[in-house]
Amino acid sequence: MTEDPIAQFSKELVDEVEEAAEQDDTPFSQEVFTQLVLERLEEAGHLEATIPLYQEGRVKNAAYRIDGYAFDEDRLRLDLFTTIYSGVLPSAKIPASDATKALERALRFASACVDGLASQLEPANTDASDLARLIETRAAELTAIRIVLLTDGIIGNIAPPTEWRGKPIEYDGYDVVRLFRVLGEGETRADISVDLQALTGGGIPCLHVPAQNDDYDAYLAVLPGDVLSQVYERYGVRLLELNVRAFLGLQGRKSVNAELRRTIAEQPSMFLAYNNGIVATVDELDVAQGATGNLEIRSLKGLQIVNGGQTTASLHRARRKDSLKLDHVAVPVKIIKVGGADLSEMVSSISRAANRQNTVQLADFSANDPFHQQIEELANTTWLDDGKSRWFYERARGSYLAAEQKAAYRKTEHKTFRQQTPKQRRLSKLDVARYLTAWSGIPHKVCLGGQKNFQSFMQRLKDEPPPPPDQTWFKRLIAIAVLYRAAEKKIKSMKFPAYGAQITAHVVTALSHRTGGRIDFDRLWSRQAISAELEQLIAEWAPQIDVLLRESAGQLNPSEWFKKPDCWKDIQTRLPALVEPLPPELSYVEADGDVTMMPAAGNVSVVDYERIARCMQIPSAVWLEVAERGQKSGVIHWKVAGICRTLAGYAAGGWEKKPSAKQAKPALDAMSAVEKAGLINTGLPAQVTDEALQA
């Protein structure tokens, strides 16, 4: 007899929580459950930029408690998460009174914050105290508060609070049934339900265009801009799951946004004439005859905006951030109800056709992007040195679980699958974006959260397409993943009072910056672990970087400041220094080329890393001047001038590519020689020169 799939999912979820709690030496399974579920829901696109945060206490005689939060700066909305976790199987129904109390405790926390809770929390530099200050200072600006209940039980009918200090309260619940639907089956549209009658006071008049086959039905309508903005406020990026998420960046391109804003502000009634509108798909829609006898759409289920996400997000931003009225804005909409056709195939075709008028490329369709398909193929065919195990790349959300369930039909196959691809070697698209972005020197993008960082990552791939990934590139990716996860684990064990994830991103970026992005990737790949010496270096650097980050934030809200490029720009000149002896991953044998996988003479030293750092302090124009004047005068060899020109290119590119030790020494020697010859005056500090380093 086949086991109930929800019961099986529940068992696997509880097992994963208990296993993670044991590995992390965390006595509180509830916190592990919260973190795991928030990560998965963020990956599924249901949530954004979540921060797990367990905080409880009392105000007078009333208890407050939250388990996490998220603050959306663009939509000015606050999400507070509250968890009920039992770990008991089979999953039981949560009493309505328990669920209501959990929601009320979360709201009580928000009220306590407004009333000055931050000043009472000790120490004053924790996640909780920073959140309390954020709520206290931004409460008047909030458009809404959403309370989200997370549980491994089953939520029944409850009556959640509807208002908090004059602001509307939204309630959302993720119980084991819904978590299975979202994370297990991978369904993410089913619970998007738009009641147009409630939003407009009536239905939306439409024109039905019957299809010539059973593949789809089409409806043409006009949506009020305010209604579209409200729908986006409620569901956010989940409306865009089938869309070109990586292209959107949700705020769209500035030039287009400026034009949209100008039309809304100056000629709102012309929006319909000027704008192409949106194309959407639905699973179901309720269509009926209105009072005038015309057809009208009353509700939509499974709504997805396939084309026009930029318009949608821009309308919402205009209403919420710029306080522009949308009363006279009308948006043309084409709604496709997919019938017998394959939904994903249909949506993919619609997206490509509808977006041809813009500069959207095939790379914008994230899961089906050739880049991700190539990584998946490499993961399937690249085995570790033991020849028995590999990494699993989850290109499509839920594919790991699907592969595991498929293997579970036969006991031997299930055991083999678990041995070959254990859960700790599961790699998602969001993971790849996070690891490579941090290593590329862009920690502030990582601090935006999984989805927004992924969008930015995909946009960079589109702007500057890299060479197709090969096996060497894949091994380097996994080496960085091993390093990042080890840093994550070590920093988590150090129990920083706040911002462990942000510290991790900056520690990894700092390592990349200090080493010029060149470490012994081959060793990390072969051992699938970092050395004790590198772990110790991370442990020493993490507190120092925590101090730098907080000093940089000053009186600003740290979580928001860390998302700004100026944060990294401010601290990168004051990073901890490397000292001898170096960890083996850093004291490696450098190759002749860019990829440090092949043996050659000479280990990299602290002085080498210092030279690299000095090179990266010199502007592109100075390197070009050194090359041109030095070669023309004969002070430096033409080959060395070529190195200086290469470094000028690296500098112009923001040092995304970094100099090697073999480039840094002759380049600094050339700089010193040209300056001594009186050919240039760089105005740079003396310590930049190689002579000073060797002294």
XYZ file of C-alpha atoms in Angstrom, residues 189-190 192-194 281-286 299-304:
17
model
C 0.142 29.172 -8.403
C -2.815 27.343 -6.930
C -3.141 32.909 -5.956
C -6.783 33.933 -5.994
C -7.859 37.414 -7.113
C -2.214 33.148 -17.775
C -4.744 31.701 -15.331
C -5.686 28.229 -14.181
C -9.331 29.208 -13.684
C -11.476 32.307 -14.059
C -15.087 33.080 -13.184
C -12.285 36.237 -10.155
C -8.979 34.730 -11.259
C -7.143 31.707 -9.889
C -3.520 30.803 -10.514
C -2.786 34.203 -12.047
C 0.671 34.582 -13.612
